[in-house]
Amino acid sequence: MVPAKAPRHFLTLNDVNKTELNAIIQRAIELKALLRAGKAPELLKDKVLAMIFEKNSTRTRVSFESGVAKLGGQAIFLSTKDSQLGRGEPIEDAARCIASMVDMVMIRTYAHTTVQRFAEYSRVPVINGLTDEYHPCQLLADIQTYVEHRGSLAGKTVAWVGDGNNMCNTYIQAAELCDFEIRIATPKGFEPEDIYVTPYKKRVKISNDPKKAVASADLVVTDTWASMGQEDEKKQREKIFSGYQVTKELMSLAKPDALFMHCLPAYRGKEVSADVLDTPDSVVWEEAENRMHAQNALMEFLLAH
Ligand code: CP
Ligand code: NVA
């Protein structure tokens, strides 16, 4: 018997190489144009995506569910509240069963090891829809958005202001894959952990000074100060992070054509001022829409490899 081909997973951005990443982004741009012209190809006809959510979501759910439907497939939404996962069924057992009935699985969960364990037992591609450690689908959308507005990220400077969280860790991986420098400014004690930084040391500059990070940057990015799972720390974090809001004044230190991105949901008056979020430099709404196009291209890629 010919052994089944190992599925191609997307658990971190490093699951694709530079050439593949570039191809996915170009395809995302192409698919976006086709979808907008009402000419969506039936790439996922007869395909089913299972979506497992252990954390809340607006964009990730809608982008995957709508994206799959537009390409002719179907998506199944599973939450821990109404599946056996919430009652303690081992992830390995769930993986074997779910993967035997669908063509792809997307998971949003807490520990990154959960998606790794699921992938190990899954015979179909597994996509990370956010873990405490990484958010690679968001980076596909961010890269697509930058490329559409300003071209390649190669040689550019990206400023990350705020928490050294899952988005920050994923931006560090993107810096290597897309050849840019990332300047990170976090309060003391909230820097990304060494394991996420050390392999990419040459690409990363870390400080506790937002002005230093943003000076002459091509792209300024932030995210919530309290990620999902950190709700109890929200009030305390608001005090600690108060000097890290992306304001018009801070944006004025970046390059005149610098863009602003935020994966959303955004908290106006906390990590970003309302006027920054709603200026033309802010591409957050397109960034959100691009989740769907980038993931459509990703799903096509994973099924083809
Ligand atoms: N950016 C993002 O992942 O949004 P949701 O949490 O709404 O899915
Ligand atoms: N860092 C945030 C991103 C939300 C899309 C979180 O993990 O909650």
mmCIF file of C-alpha atoms and ligand atoms in Angstrom:
data_model
loop_
_atom_site.group_PDB
_atom_site.id
_atom_site.type_symbol
_atom_site.label_atom_id
_atom_site.label_comp_id
_atom_site.label_asym_id
_atom_site.label_seq_id
_atom_site.Cartn_x
_atom_site.Cartn_y
_atom_site.Cartn_z
ATOM 1 C CA MET A 1 0.000 0.000 0.000
ATOM 2 C CA VAL A 2 1.267 3.470 -0.856
ATOM 3 C CA PRO A 3 1.518 5.416 2.412
ATOM 4 C CA ALA A 4 -0.747 8.484 2.577
ATOM 5 C CA LYS A 5 1.041 11.732 1.833
ATOM 6 C CA ALA A 6 1.759 13.737 5.004
ATOM 7 C CA PRO A 7 -0.538 16.760 5.130
ATOM 8 C CA ARG A 8 0.902 20.223 4.858
ATOM 9 C CA HIS A 9 0.091 22.202 8.025
ATOM 10 C CA PHE A 10 0.270 25.942 8.747
ATOM 11 C CA LEU A 11 0.976 26.233 12.453
ATOM 12 C CA THR A 12 3.445 29.101 12.289
ATOM 13 C CA LEU A 13 4.569 31.393 9.489
ATOM 14 C CA ASN A 14 7.724 29.285 9.270
ATOM 15 C CA ASP A 15 5.679 26.448 7.797
ATOM 16 C CA VAL A 16 6.123 28.200 4.457
ATOM 17 C CA ASN A 17 9.395 29.346 2.901
ATOM 18 C CA LYS A 18 10.034 32.746 1.327
ATOM 19 C CA THR A 19 9.078 31.641 -2.177
ATOM 20 C CA GLU A 20 5.887 29.947 -0.997
ATOM 21 C CA LEU A 21 4.924 32.937 1.118
ATOM 22 C CA ASN A 22 5.382 35.238 -1.827
ATOM 23 C CA ALA A 23 3.288 32.955 -4.049
ATOM 24 C CA ILE A 24 0.485 32.831 -1.449
ATOM 25 C CA ILE A 25 0.451 36.635 -1.193
ATOM 26 C CA GLN A 26 0.361 37.089 -4.975
ATOM 27 C CA ARG A 27 -2.425 34.526 -5.250
ATOM 28 C CA ALA A 28 -4.343 36.265 -2.449
ATOM 29 C CA ILE A 29 -4.195 39.504 -4.443
ATOM 30 C CA GLU A 30 -5.421 37.665 -7.536
ATOM 31 C CA LEU A 31 -8.256 35.903 -5.687
ATOM 32 C CA LYS A 32 -9.324 39.211 -4.143
ATOM 33 C CA ALA A 33 -9.723 40.726 -7.617
ATOM 34 C CA LEU A 34 -11.647 37.676 -8.838
ATOM 35 C CA LEU A 35 -13.975 37.681 -5.830
ATOM 36 C CA ARG A 36 -14.596 41.397 -6.140
ATOM 37 C CA ALA A 37 -15.426 40.921 -9.825
ATOM 38 C CA GLY A 38 -17.928 38.215 -8.907
ATOM 39 C CA LYS A 39 -15.765 35.568 -10.553
ATOM 40 C CA ALA A 40 -14.807 33.428 -7.562
ATOM 41 C CA PRO A 41 -13.311 30.133 -8.772
ATOM 42 C CA GLU A 42 -14.740 26.937 -7.255
ATOM 43 C CA LEU A 43 -11.421 26.007 -5.675
ATOM 44 C CA LEU A 44 -12.981 24.385 -2.626
ATOM 45 C CA LYS A 45 -15.894 22.614 -4.293
ATOM 46 C CA ASP A 46 -16.887 19.586 -2.193
ATOM 47 C CA LYS A 47 -14.305 20.535 0.455
ATOM 48 C CA VAL A 48 -15.167 20.951 4.125
ATOM 49 C CA LEU A 49 -13.252 22.989 6.681
ATOM 50 C CA ALA A 50 -13.781 22.294 10.400
ATOM 51 C CA MET A 51 -13.193 25.385 12.550
ATOM 52 C CA ILE A 52 -12.502 24.786 16.235
ATOM 53 C CA PHE A 53 -12.729 27.834 18.476
ATOM 54 C CA GLU A 54 -11.587 27.672 22.079
ATOM 55 C CA LYS A 55 -11.426 31.494 22.145
ATOM 56 C CA ASN A 56 -13.758 34.174 20.772
ATOM 57 C CA SER A 57 -13.501 35.517 17.246
ATOM 58 C CA THR A 58 -15.175 37.811 14.767
ATOM 59 C CA ARG A 59 -12.757 38.166 11.833
ATOM 60 C CA THR A 60 -11.224 34.707 11.907
ATOM 61 C CA ARG A 61 -14.573 32.974 11.930
ATOM 62 C CA VAL A 62 -16.202 35.173 9.290
ATOM 63 C CA SER A 63 -13.162 35.219 6.999
ATOM 64 C CA PHE A 64 -12.749 31.438 6.989
ATOM 65 C CA GLU A 65 -16.456 30.648 6.863
ATOM 66 C CA SER A 66 -17.241 33.147 4.144
ATOM 67 C CA GLY A 67 -14.026 32.449 2.221
ATOM 68 C CA VAL A 68 -14.731 28.710 2.063
ATOM 69 C CA ALA A 69 -18.351 29.323 1.006
ATOM 70 C CA LYS A 70 -17.346 31.767 -1.738
ATOM 71 C CA LEU A 71 -14.935 29.180 -3.154
ATOM 72 C CA GLY A 72 -17.655 26.533 -3.263
ATOM 73 C CA GLY A 73 -16.930 24.633 -0.036
ATOM 74 C CA GLN A 74 -18.474 24.451 3.412
ATOM 75 C CA ALA A 75 -17.264 25.253 6.900
ATOM 76 C CA ILE A 76 -18.334 23.698 10.207
ATOM 77 C CA PHE A 77 -18.103 25.800 13.349
ATOM 78 C CA LEU A 78 -17.181 23.959 16.551
ATOM 79 C CA SER A 79 -16.716 25.626 19.897
ATOM 80 C CA THR A 80 -15.586 24.085 23.154
ATOM 81 C CA LYS A 81 -18.983 25.006 24.591
ATOM 82 C CA ASP A 82 -20.903 22.647 22.345
ATOM 83 C CA SER A 83 -18.414 19.939 21.370
ATOM 84 C CA GLN A 84 -16.838 17.147 23.396
ATOM 85 C CA LEU A 85 -13.581 19.115 23.476
ATOM 86 C CA GLY A 86 -15.093 21.219 26.227
ATOM 87 C CA ARG A 87 -15.763 18.059 28.242
ATOM 88 C CA GLY A 88 -12.179 16.918 28.166
ATOM 89 C CA GLU A 89 -11.971 14.601 25.140
ATOM 90 C CA PRO A 90 -8.249 14.265 24.416
ATOM 91 C CA ILE A 91 -7.163 16.463 21.519
ATOM 92 C CA GLU A 92 -5.484 13.474 19.834
ATOM 93 C CA ASP A 93 -8.822 11.565 19.754
ATOM 94 C CA ALA A 94 -10.697 14.597 18.466
ATOM 95 C CA ALA A 95 -8.019 15.108 15.800
ATOM 96 C CA ARG A 96 -8.312 11.562 14.466
ATOM 97 C CA CYS A 97 -12.110 11.742 14.293
ATOM 98 C CA ILE A 98 -12.555 15.263 12.940
ATOM 99 C CA ALA A 99 -9.757 14.909 10.388
ATOM 100 C CA SER A 100 -11.295 11.684 9.070
ATOM 101 C CA MET A 101 -14.439 13.551 8.011
ATOM 102 C CA VAL A 102 -13.230 16.906 6.683
ATOM 103 C CA ASP A 103 -10.586 18.211 4.284
ATOM 104 C CA MET A 104 -8.962 20.865 6.492
ATOM 105 C CA VAL A 105 -9.083 21.987 10.103
ATOM 106 C CA MET A 106 -8.587 25.447 11.573
ATOM 107 C CA ILE A 107 -7.999 25.801 15.310
ATOM 108 C CA ARG A 108 -7.982 28.811 17.605
ATOM 109 C CA THR A 109 -6.805 27.859 21.071
ATOM 110 C CA TYR A 110 -4.585 28.735 24.040
ATOM 111 C CA ALA A 111 -1.362 26.683 24.152
ATOM 112 C CA HIS A 112 0.469 26.330 20.847
ATOM 113 C CA THR A 113 1.184 22.697 21.784
ATOM 114 C CA THR A 114 -2.551 22.010 21.353
ATOM 115 C CA VAL A 115 -2.433 22.769 17.601
ATOM 116 C CA GLN A 116 0.835 20.840 17.342
ATOM 117 C CA ARG A 117 -0.722 17.793 19.011
ATOM 118 C CA PHE A 118 -3.815 18.070 16.826
ATOM 119 C CA ALA A 119 -1.674 18.322 13.696
ATOM 120 C CA GLU A 120 0.345 15.289 14.688
ATOM 121 C CA TYR A 121 -2.798 13.155 14.641
ATOM 122 C CA SER A 122 -4.536 14.841 11.711
ATOM 123 C CA ARG A 123 -4.415 13.378 8.234
ATOM 124 C CA VAL A 124 -5.576 16.696 6.723
ATOM 125 C CA PRO A 125 -3.978 20.173 6.813
ATOM 126 C CA VAL A 126 -4.276 22.037 10.120
ATOM 127 C CA ILE A 127 -4.269 25.834 10.202
ATOM 128 C CA ASN A 128 -3.442 27.870 13.291
ATOM 129 C CA GLY A 129 -6.185 30.456 13.751
ATOM 130 C CA LEU A 130 -4.347 31.975 16.768
ATOM 131 C CA THR A 131 -2.643 30.549 19.815
ATOM 132 C CA ASP A 132 -1.133 32.277 22.838
ATOM 133 C CA GLU A 133 2.165 32.167 20.951
ATOM 134 C CA TYR A 134 1.392 32.876 17.273
ATOM 135 C CA HIS A 135 -1.170 34.318 14.836
ATOM 136 C CA PRO A 136 0.201 33.408 11.396
ATOM 137 C CA CYS A 137 -3.000 33.935 9.359
ATOM 138 C CA GLN A 138 -3.058 37.539 10.504
ATOM 139 C CA LEU A 139 0.457 38.051 9.212
ATOM 140 C CA LEU A 140 -0.553 36.760 5.781
ATOM 141 C CA ALA A 141 -3.203 39.483 5.694
ATOM 142 C CA ASP A 142 -0.831 42.146 7.010
ATOM 143 C CA ILE A 143 1.830 41.283 4.435
ATOM 144 C CA GLN A 144 -0.754 41.280 1.635
ATOM 145 C CA THR A 145 -2.036 44.671 2.767
ATOM 146 C CA TYR A 146 1.428 46.208 2.858
ATOM 147 C CA VAL A 147 2.324 44.771 -0.544
ATOM 148 C CA GLU A 148 -0.898 46.127 -2.076
ATOM 149 C CA HIS A 149 -0.282 49.616 -0.733
ATOM 150 C CA ARG A 150 3.481 50.019 -0.800
ATOM 151 C CA GLY A 151 5.055 46.988 -2.506
ATOM 152 C CA SER A 152 7.631 44.651 -1.009
ATOM 153 C CA LEU A 153 8.503 44.774 2.700
ATOM 154 C CA ALA A 154 12.122 43.939 1.903
ATOM 155 C CA GLY A 155 14.498 46.449 3.454
ATOM 156 C CA LYS A 156 11.685 48.246 5.311
ATOM 157 C CA THR A 157 11.401 49.041 8.996
ATOM 158 C CA VAL A 158 8.394 47.906 11.001
ATOM 159 C CA ALA A 159 7.674 49.342 14.458
ATOM 160 C CA TRP A 160 5.803 47.162 16.922
ATOM 161 C CA VAL A 161 4.468 49.203 19.845
ATOM 162 C CA GLY A 162 2.814 47.565 22.844
ATOM 163 C CA ASP A 163 2.772 44.034 24.164
ATOM 164 C CA GLY A 164 5.344 41.397 23.219
ATOM 165 C CA ASN A 165 2.508 38.966 22.451
ATOM 166 C CA ASN A 166 1.454 36.350 19.875
ATOM 167 C CA MET A 167 1.221 38.978 17.103
ATOM 168 C CA CYS A 168 4.636 40.362 18.010
ATOM 169 C CA ASN A 169 6.193 36.859 17.922
ATOM 170 C CA THR A 170 4.678 36.298 14.489
ATOM 171 C CA TYR A 171 5.933 39.655 13.201
ATOM 172 C CA ILE A 172 9.426 38.551 14.215
ATOM 173 C CA GLN A 173 9.093 35.451 12.013
ATOM 174 C CA ALA A 174 7.758 37.643 9.212
ATOM 175 C CA ALA A 175 10.812 39.910 9.513
ATOM 176 C CA GLU A 176 13.028 36.992 8.553
ATOM 177 C CA LEU A 177 10.767 35.710 5.768
ATOM 178 C CA CYS A 178 10.096 39.150 4.261
ATOM 179 C CA ASP A 179 13.527 40.649 4.926
ATOM 180 C CA PHE A 180 12.612 43.639 7.106
ATOM 181 C CA GLU A 181 13.833 45.068 10.406
ATOM 182 C CA ILE A 182 11.445 45.016 13.341
ATOM 183 C CA ARG A 183 11.796 47.548 16.153
ATOM 184 C CA ILE A 184 9.815 46.532 19.191
ATOM 185 C CA ALA A 185 8.885 48.892 22.025
ATOM 186 C CA THR A 186 7.200 47.356 25.061
ATOM 187 C CA PRO A 187 7.055 48.278 28.727
ATOM 188 C CA LYS A 188 9.774 46.603 30.829
ATOM 189 C CA GLY A 189 8.885 42.992 31.480
ATOM 190 C CA PHE A 190 6.574 42.719 28.434
ATOM 191 C CA GLU A 191 9.242 42.143 25.791
ATOM 192 C CA PRO A 192 8.831 39.045 23.607
ATOM 193 C CA GLU A 193 10.514 36.019 25.203
ATOM 194 C CA ASP A 194 14.018 35.096 24.088
ATOM 195 C CA ILE A 195 12.908 31.873 22.363
ATOM 196 C CA TYR A 196 10.946 33.970 19.857
ATOM 197 C CA VAL A 197 13.709 36.522 19.340
ATOM 198 C CA THR A 198 17.025 34.680 19.520
ATOM 199 C CA PRO A 199 16.825 32.882 16.138
ATOM 200 C CA TYR A 200 16.165 36.238 14.425
ATOM 201 C CA LYS A 201 18.400 38.501 16.523
ATOM 202 C CA LYS A 202 19.776 40.290 13.464
ATOM 203 C CA ARG A 203 16.272 41.375 12.419
ATOM 204 C CA VAL A 204 15.044 42.579 15.819
ATOM 205 C CA LYS A 205 15.704 45.659 17.955
ATOM 206 C CA ILE A 206 13.972 45.780 21.337
ATOM 207 C CA SER A 207 13.600 48.833 23.562
ATOM 208 C CA ASN A 208 11.152 50.362 25.999
ATOM 209 C CA ASP A 209 10.892 53.551 23.936
ATOM 210 C CA PRO A 210 8.008 53.860 21.435
ATOM 211 C CA LYS A 211 9.534 57.001 19.866
ATOM 212 C CA LYS A 212 12.779 55.198 19.138
ATOM 213 C CA ALA A 213 10.892 52.284 17.588
ATOM 214 C CA VAL A 214 8.658 54.445 15.404
ATOM 215 C CA ALA A 215 11.340 56.910 14.201
ATOM 216 C CA SER A 216 11.407 56.683 10.370
ATOM 217 C CA ALA A 217 9.427 53.441 10.341
ATOM 218 C CA ASP A 218 7.562 52.360 7.191
ATOM 219 C CA LEU A 219 4.857 50.540 9.099
ATOM 220 C CA VAL A 220 3.591 50.998 12.651
ATOM 221 C CA VAL A 221 1.699 48.125 14.267
ATOM 222 C CA THR A 222 0.040 47.627 17.611
ATOM 223 C CA ASP A 223 -2.420 45.254 19.272
ATOM 224 C CA THR A 224 -4.536 45.049 22.392
ATOM 225 C CA TRP A 225 -2.678 45.397 25.684
ATOM 226 C CA ALA A 226 -4.532 42.423 27.163
ATOM 227 C CA SER A 227 -4.881 39.409 24.895
ATOM 228 C CA MET A 228 -7.534 36.729 25.202
ATOM 229 C CA GLY A 229 -6.836 34.799 28.376
ATOM 230 C CA GLN A 230 -5.369 37.891 30.114
ATOM 231 C CA GLU A 231 -8.699 39.512 30.986
ATOM 232 C CA ASP A 232 -7.857 39.532 34.718
ATOM 233 C CA GLU A 233 -4.772 41.657 34.044
ATOM 234 C CA LYS A 234 -6.630 44.245 31.943
ATOM 235 C CA LYS A 235 -6.827 47.079 34.486
ATOM 236 C CA GLN A 236 -3.258 46.600 35.665
ATOM 237 C CA ARG A 237 -1.963 46.439 32.098
ATOM 238 C CA GLU A 238 -3.795 49.646 31.165
ATOM 239 C CA LYS A 239 -1.705 51.474 33.776
ATOM 240 C CA ILE A 240 1.577 49.836 32.766
ATOM 241 C CA PHE A 241 1.032 50.410 29.021
ATOM 242 C CA SER A 242 -0.362 53.951 29.251
ATOM 243 C CA GLY A 243 2.713 55.499 27.570
ATOM 244 C CA TYR A 244 2.479 53.095 24.645
ATOM 245 C CA GLN A 245 -0.583 54.425 22.833
ATOM 246 C CA VAL A 246 -0.119 54.956 19.094
ATOM 247 C CA THR A 247 -1.154 58.578 18.692
ATOM 248 C CA LYS A 248 -0.966 61.057 15.816
ATOM 249 C CA GLU A 249 2.063 62.566 17.521
ATOM 250 C CA LEU A 250 3.828 59.199 17.608
ATOM 251 C CA MET A 251 2.843 58.459 13.985
ATOM 252 C CA SER A 252 4.358 61.816 12.945
ATOM 253 C CA LEU A 253 7.806 60.390 13.801
ATOM 254 C CA ALA A 254 7.396 57.604 11.248
ATOM 255 C CA LYS A 255 8.042 58.086 7.509
ATOM 256 C CA PRO A 256 5.503 60.448 5.890
ATOM 257 C CA ASP A 257 4.008 57.530 3.936
ATOM 258 C CA ALA A 258 4.042 55.107 6.872
ATOM 259 C CA LEU A 259 1.035 52.845 7.257
ATOM 260 C CA PHE A 260 -0.702 51.883 10.481
ATOM 261 C CA MET A 261 -1.979 48.349 11.104
ATOM 262 C CA HIS A 262 -3.843 46.615 13.906
ATOM 263 C CA CYS A 263 -5.168 43.054 13.752
ATOM 264 C CA LEU A 264 -8.345 44.188 15.556
ATOM 265 C CA PRO A 265 -10.345 44.236 17.742
ATOM 266 C CA ALA A 266 -8.990 47.685 18.660
ATOM 267 C CA TYR A 267 -9.572 49.590 21.861
ATOM 268 C CA ARG A 268 -9.702 53.268 20.947
ATOM 269 C CA GLY A 269 -8.078 55.454 23.581
ATOM 270 C CA LYS A 270 -5.999 52.527 24.856
ATOM 271 C CA GLU A 271 -3.384 51.051 22.465
ATOM 272 C CA VAL A 272 -4.428 53.402 19.628
ATOM 273 C CA SER A 273 -6.071 56.809 19.555
ATOM 274 C CA ALA A 274 -9.348 57.082 17.639
ATOM 275 C CA ASP A 275 -7.880 59.597 15.192
ATOM 276 C CA VAL A 276 -5.050 57.255 14.170
ATOM 277 C CA LEU A 277 -7.402 54.327 13.614
ATOM 278 C CA ASP A 278 -9.587 56.422 11.339
ATOM 279 C CA THR A 279 -6.929 58.256 9.247
ATOM 280 C CA PRO A 280 -6.045 57.318 5.644
ATOM 281 C CA ASP A 281 -2.656 55.990 6.884
ATOM 282 C CA SER A 282 -4.623 53.349 8.758
ATOM 283 C CA VAL A 283 -5.331 50.317 6.600
ATOM 284 C CA VAL A 284 -6.994 48.245 9.307
ATOM 285 C CA TRP A 285 -10.277 47.632 7.480
ATOM 286 C CA GLU A 286 -8.575 46.331 4.381
ATOM 287 C CA GLU A 287 -6.236 44.347 6.616
ATOM 288 C CA ALA A 288 -9.328 42.676 8.081
ATOM 289 C CA GLU A 289 -10.839 41.939 4.648
ATOM 290 C CA ASN A 290 -7.526 40.536 3.477
ATOM 291 C CA ARG A 291 -7.772 37.820 6.116
ATOM 292 C CA MET A 292 -10.301 36.176 3.835
ATOM 293 C CA HIS A 293 -8.302 36.530 0.623
ATOM 294 C CA ALA A 294 -4.995 35.489 2.183
ATOM 295 C CA GLN A 295 -6.578 32.455 3.854
ATOM 296 C CA ASN A 296 -8.312 31.479 0.605
ATOM 297 C CA ALA A 297 -4.902 31.447 -1.059
ATOM 298 C CA LEU A 298 -3.463 29.551 1.906
ATOM 299 C CA MET A 299 -6.147 26.844 1.791
ATOM 300 C CA GLU A 300 -5.618 26.383 -1.935
ATOM 301 C CA PHE A 301 -1.882 26.075 -1.316
ATOM 302 C CA LEU A 302 -2.196 23.570 1.554
ATOM 303 C CA LEU A 303 -4.575 21.330 -0.372
ATOM 304 C CA ALA A 304 -2.304 21.342 -3.398
ATOM 305 C CA HIS A 305 0.864 20.348 -1.455
HETATM 306 N N1 CP B 1 -7.709 39.688 14.143
HETATM 307 C C1 CP B 1 -8.427 38.632 14.552
HETATM 308 O O1 CP B 1 -7.958 37.488 14.597
HETATM 309 O O2 CP B 1 -9.714 38.950 14.886
HETATM 310 P P1 CP B 1 -10.758 38.003 15.621
HETATM 311 O O3 CP B 1 -10.252 37.765 17.016
HETATM 312 O O4 CP B 1 -12.050 38.773 15.583
HETATM 313 O O5 CP B 1 -10.845 36.706 14.880
HETATM 314 N N1 NVA B 2 -3.194 39.435 20.769
HETATM 315 C C1 NVA B 2 -4.632 39.305 20.591
HETATM 316 C C2 NVA B 2 -4.972 39.176 19.152
HETATM 317 C C3 NVA B 2 -6.453 39.108 18.863
HETATM 318 C C4 NVA B 2 -6.766 38.880 17.420
HETATM 319 C C5 NVA B 2 -5.147 38.117 21.376
HETATM 320 O O1 NVA B 2 -4.473 37.077 21.392
HETATM 321 O O2 NVA B 2 -6.197 38.233 22.000
#
